CSV table of C-alpha atoms in Angstrom, one decimal:
chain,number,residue,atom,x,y,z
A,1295,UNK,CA,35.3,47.9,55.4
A,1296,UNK,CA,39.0,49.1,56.7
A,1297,UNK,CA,40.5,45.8,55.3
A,1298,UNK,CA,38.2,46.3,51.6
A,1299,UNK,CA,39.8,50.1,51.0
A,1300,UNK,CA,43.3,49.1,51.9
A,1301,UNK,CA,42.8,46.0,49.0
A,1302,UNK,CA,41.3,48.7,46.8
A,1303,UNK,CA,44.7,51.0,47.0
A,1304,UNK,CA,46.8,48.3,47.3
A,1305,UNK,CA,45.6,45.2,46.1
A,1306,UNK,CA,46.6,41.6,47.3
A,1307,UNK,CA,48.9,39.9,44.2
A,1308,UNK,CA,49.7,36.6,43.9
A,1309,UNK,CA,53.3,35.3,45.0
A,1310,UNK,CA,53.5,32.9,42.1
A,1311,UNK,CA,52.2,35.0,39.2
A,1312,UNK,CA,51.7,38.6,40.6
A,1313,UNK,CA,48.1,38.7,39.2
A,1314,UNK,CA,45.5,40.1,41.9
A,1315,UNK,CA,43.9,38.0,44.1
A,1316,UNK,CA,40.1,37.2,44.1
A,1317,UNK,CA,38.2,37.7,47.1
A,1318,UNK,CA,38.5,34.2,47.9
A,1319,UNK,CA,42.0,33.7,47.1
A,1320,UNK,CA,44.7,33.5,49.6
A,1321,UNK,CA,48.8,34.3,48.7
A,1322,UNK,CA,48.5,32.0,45.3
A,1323,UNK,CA,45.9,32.0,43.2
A,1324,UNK,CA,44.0,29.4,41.7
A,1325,UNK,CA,45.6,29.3,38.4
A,1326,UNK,CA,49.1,28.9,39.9
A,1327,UNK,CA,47.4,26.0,42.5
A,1328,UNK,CA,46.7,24.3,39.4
A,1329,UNK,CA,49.7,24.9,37.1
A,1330,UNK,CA,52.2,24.3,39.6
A,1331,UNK,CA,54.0,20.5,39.2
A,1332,UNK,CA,52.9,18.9,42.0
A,1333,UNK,CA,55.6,15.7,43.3
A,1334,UNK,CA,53.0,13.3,45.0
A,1335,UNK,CA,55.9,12.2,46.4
A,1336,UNK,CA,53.5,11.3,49.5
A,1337,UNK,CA,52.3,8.6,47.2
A,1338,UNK,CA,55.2,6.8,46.4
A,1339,UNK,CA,57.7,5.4,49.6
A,1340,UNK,CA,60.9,4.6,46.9
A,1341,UNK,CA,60.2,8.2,45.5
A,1342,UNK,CA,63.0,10.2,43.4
A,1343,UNK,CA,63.3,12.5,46.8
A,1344,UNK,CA,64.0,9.4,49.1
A,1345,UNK,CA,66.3,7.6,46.7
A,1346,UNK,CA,68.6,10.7,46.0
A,1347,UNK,CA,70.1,9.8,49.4
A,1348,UNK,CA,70.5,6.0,48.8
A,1349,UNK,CA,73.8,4.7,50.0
A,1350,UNK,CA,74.4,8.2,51.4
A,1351,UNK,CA,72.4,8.4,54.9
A,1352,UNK,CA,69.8,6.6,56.7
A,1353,UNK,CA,66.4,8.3,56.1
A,1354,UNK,CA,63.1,6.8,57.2
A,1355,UNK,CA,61.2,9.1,54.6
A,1356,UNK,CA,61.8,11.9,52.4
A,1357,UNK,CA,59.3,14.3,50.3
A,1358,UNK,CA,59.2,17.6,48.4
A,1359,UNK,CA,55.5,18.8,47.8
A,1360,UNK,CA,56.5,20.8,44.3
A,1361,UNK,CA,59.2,20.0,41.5
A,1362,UNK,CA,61.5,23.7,41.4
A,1363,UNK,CA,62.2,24.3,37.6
A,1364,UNK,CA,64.3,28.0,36.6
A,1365,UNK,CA,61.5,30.6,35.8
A,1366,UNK,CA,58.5,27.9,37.2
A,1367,UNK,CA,55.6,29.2,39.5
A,1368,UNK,CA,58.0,27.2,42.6
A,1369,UNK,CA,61.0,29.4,42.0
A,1370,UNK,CA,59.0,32.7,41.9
A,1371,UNK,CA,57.5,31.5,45.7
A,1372,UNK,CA,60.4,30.3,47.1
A,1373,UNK,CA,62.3,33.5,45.5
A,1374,UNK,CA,59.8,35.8,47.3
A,1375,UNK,CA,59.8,33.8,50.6
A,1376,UNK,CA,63.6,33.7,50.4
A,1377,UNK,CA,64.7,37.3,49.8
A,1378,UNK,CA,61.5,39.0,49.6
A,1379,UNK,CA,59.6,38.8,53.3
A,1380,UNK,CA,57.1,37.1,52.3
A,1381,UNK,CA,57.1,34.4,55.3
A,1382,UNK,CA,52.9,34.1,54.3
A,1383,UNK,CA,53.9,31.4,51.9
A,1384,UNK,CA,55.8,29.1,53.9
A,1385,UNK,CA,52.7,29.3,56.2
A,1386,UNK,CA,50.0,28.2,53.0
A,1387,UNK,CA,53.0,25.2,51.6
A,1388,UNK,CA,52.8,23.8,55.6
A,1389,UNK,CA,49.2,23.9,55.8
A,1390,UNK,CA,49.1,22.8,51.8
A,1391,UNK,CA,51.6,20.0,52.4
A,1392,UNK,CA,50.5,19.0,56.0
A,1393,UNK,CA,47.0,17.4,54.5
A,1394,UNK,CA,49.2,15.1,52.7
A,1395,UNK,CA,52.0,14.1,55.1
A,1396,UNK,CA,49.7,13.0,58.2
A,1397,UNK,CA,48.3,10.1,56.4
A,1398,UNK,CA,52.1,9.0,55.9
A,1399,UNK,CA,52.5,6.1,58.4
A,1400,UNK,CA,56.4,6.2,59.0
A,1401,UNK,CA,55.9,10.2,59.8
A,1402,UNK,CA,53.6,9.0,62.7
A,1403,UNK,CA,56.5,8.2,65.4
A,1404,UNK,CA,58.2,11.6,64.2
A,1405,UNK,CA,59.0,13.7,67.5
A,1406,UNK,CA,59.9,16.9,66.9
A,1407,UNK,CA,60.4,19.3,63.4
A,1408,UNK,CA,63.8,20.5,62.8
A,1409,UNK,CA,64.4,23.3,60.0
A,1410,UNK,CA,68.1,23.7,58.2
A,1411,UNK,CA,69.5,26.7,60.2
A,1412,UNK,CA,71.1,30.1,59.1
A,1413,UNK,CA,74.1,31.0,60.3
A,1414,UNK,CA,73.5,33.9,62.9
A,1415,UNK,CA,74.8,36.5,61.0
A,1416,UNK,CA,72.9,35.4,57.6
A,1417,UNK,CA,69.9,35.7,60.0
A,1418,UNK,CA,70.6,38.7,61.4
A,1419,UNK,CA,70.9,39.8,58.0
A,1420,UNK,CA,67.8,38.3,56.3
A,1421,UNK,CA,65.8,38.7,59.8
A,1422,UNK,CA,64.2,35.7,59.4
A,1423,UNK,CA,64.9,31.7,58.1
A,1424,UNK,CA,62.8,31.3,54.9
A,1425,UNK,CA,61.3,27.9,56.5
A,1426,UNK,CA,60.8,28.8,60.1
A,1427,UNK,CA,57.0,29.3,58.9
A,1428,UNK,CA,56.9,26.2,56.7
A,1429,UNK,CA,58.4,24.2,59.7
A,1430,UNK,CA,55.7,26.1,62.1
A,1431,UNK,CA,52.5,25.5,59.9
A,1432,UNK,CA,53.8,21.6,59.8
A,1433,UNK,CA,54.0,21.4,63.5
A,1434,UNK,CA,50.4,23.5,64.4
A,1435,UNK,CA,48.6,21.2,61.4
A,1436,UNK,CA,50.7,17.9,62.6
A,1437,UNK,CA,50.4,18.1,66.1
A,1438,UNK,CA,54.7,18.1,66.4
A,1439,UNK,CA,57.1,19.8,68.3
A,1440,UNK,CA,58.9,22.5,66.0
A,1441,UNK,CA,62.7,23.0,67.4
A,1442,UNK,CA,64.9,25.6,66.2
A,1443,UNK,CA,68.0,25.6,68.5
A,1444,UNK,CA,68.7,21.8,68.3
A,1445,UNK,CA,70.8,22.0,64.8
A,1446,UNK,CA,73.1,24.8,64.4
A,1447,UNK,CA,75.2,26.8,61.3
A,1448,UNK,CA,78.8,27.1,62.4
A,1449,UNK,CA,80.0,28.5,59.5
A,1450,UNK,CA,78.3,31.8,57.5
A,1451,UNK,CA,78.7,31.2,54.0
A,1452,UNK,CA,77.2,33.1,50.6
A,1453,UNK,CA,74.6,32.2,49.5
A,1454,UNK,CA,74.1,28.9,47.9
A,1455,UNK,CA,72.3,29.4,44.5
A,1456,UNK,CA,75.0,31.9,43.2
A,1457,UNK,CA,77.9,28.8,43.7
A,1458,UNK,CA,79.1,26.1,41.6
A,1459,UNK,CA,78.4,22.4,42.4
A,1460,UNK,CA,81.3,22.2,43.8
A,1461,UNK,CA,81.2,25.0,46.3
A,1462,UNK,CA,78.1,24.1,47.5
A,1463,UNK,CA,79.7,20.6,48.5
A,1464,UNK,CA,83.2,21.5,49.4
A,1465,UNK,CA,83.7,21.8,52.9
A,1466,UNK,CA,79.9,20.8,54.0
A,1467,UNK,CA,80.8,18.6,56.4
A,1468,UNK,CA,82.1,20.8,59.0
A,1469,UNK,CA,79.0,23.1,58.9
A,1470,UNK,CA,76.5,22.2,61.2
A,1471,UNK,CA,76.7,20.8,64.7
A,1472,UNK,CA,74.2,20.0,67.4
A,1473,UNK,CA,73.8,20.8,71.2
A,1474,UNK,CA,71.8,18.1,73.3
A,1475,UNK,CA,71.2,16.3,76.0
A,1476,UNK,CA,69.8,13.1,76.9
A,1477,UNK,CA,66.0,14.0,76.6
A,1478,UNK,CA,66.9,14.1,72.6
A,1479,UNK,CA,68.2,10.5,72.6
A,1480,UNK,CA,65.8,7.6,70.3
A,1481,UNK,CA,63.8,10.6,68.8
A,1482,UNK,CA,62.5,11.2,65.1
A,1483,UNK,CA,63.6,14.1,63.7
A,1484,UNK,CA,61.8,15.9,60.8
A,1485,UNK,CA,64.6,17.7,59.1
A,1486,UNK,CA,62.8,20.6,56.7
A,1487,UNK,CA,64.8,23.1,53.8
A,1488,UNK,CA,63.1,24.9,51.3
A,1489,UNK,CA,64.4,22.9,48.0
A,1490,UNK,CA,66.6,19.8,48.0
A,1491,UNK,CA,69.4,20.2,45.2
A,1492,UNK,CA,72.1,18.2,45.4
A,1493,UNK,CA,71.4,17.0,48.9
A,1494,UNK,CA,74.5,17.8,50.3
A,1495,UNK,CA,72.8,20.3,52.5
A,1496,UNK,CA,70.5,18.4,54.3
A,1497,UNK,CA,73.4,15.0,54.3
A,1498,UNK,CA,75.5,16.8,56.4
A,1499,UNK,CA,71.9,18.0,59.0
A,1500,UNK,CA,71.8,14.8,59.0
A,1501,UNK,CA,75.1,13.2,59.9
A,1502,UNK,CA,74.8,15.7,62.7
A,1503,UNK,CA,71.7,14.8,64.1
A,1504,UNK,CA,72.7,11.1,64.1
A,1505,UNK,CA,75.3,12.2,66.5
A,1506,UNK,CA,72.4,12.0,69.0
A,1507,UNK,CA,72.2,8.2,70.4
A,1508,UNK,CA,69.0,6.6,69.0
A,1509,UNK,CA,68.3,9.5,66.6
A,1510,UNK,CA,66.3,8.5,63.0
A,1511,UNK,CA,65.7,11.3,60.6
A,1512,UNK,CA,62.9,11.9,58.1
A,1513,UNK,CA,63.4,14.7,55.4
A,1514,UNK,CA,60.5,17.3,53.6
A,1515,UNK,CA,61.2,20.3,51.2
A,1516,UNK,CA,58.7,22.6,49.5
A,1517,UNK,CA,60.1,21.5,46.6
A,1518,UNK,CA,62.9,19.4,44.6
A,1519,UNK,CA,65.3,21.0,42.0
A,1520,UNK,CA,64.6,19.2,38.6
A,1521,UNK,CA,66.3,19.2,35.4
């Protein structure tokens, strides 16, 4: 009764759309789960995703769940995930994109989940990473380890959708590192972002995590910038 007068003076809205939520709707509503461009990138091994990073890295598989287009549905949830608080939506995309990524057979020797980290001051600032519950739903649905101090932001920088191409590249290399030891040698790692752009990003996670001996690395967004 508590829970239906609080929805009554502040209704539940949905993050895509910002109509209210039915009674049996939960953070998007059902119009937005059907309008929004779906990848099925879990179909397809030699998806668009996966050969982005041909030539560039060694990656066993790679998936987004959702194509991100400017003023989309996919924008509006990450945009409210990302500067908004509204961590409840990377918790429905895990659960959403968990159901198709455990009948993937090469994610089946995956070991642990590793997110894209923030830079501890960008945390500090934002109070949370925007796929710490994405990463978290993946690992409760999956079964996997989720491991947030593996990979590590050396280097705060602004943030990356208000710079050029070039800016977002420039430099890259140098920006993450890893700390291990030798319990993290011949594992899978499960690299997660929110949206894969150019891919420089989540090249250069990678380059670091394949400082560890043995390491392979697999790759899943929320979604995949498309023109």
């Amino acid at each position: 009764m508590f829970e239906s007068i609080i929805n009554l003076f502040f209704p539940k809205v949905c993050s895509g759309c910002s109509s209210f939520l039915l009674a049996n709707e939960n953070v998007i509503c059902t119009v937005c789960r059907h309008d929004i461009p779906l990848t099925n990138h879990h179909l397809n091994p030699e998806n668009d995703a996966f050969k982005k990073f041909y030539g560039r890295i060694p990656v066993l598989h790679t998936s987004a769940l959702f194509y991100f287009h400017k003023k989309g549905i996919v924008q509006e949830l990450i945009h409210n995930l990302k500067y908004k608080g509204h961590e409840e939506i990377g918790t429905v995309l895990g659960e959403w994109y968990a159901e198709d990524l455990r009948n993937i057979e090469l994610l089946e020797s995956v070991d642990e989940i590793i997110p894209v980290p923030l830079h501890r001051k960008k945390l500090k600032e934002r109070g949370y990473n925007q796929v710490s519950t994405f990463g978290k739903a993946l690992s409760s649905n999956l079964n996997l380890v989720y491991n947030d101090s593996l990979l590590i932001r050396n280097v705060y920088s602004k943030t990356q959708s208000k710079k050029t191409l070039l800016g977002r590249t420039e430099g890259i290399e140098s920006i993450f590192d890893i700390v291990f030891t030798e319990k993290n040698y011949n594992k899978h790692f499960l690299l997660i972002d929110d949206i894969i752009t150019t891919g420089a990003t989540l090249e250069a996670c990678s380059r670091a995590l394949l400082k560890i001996p043995g390491a392979k690395i697999s790759i899943v967004c929320m979604a995949m910038a498309q023109s």
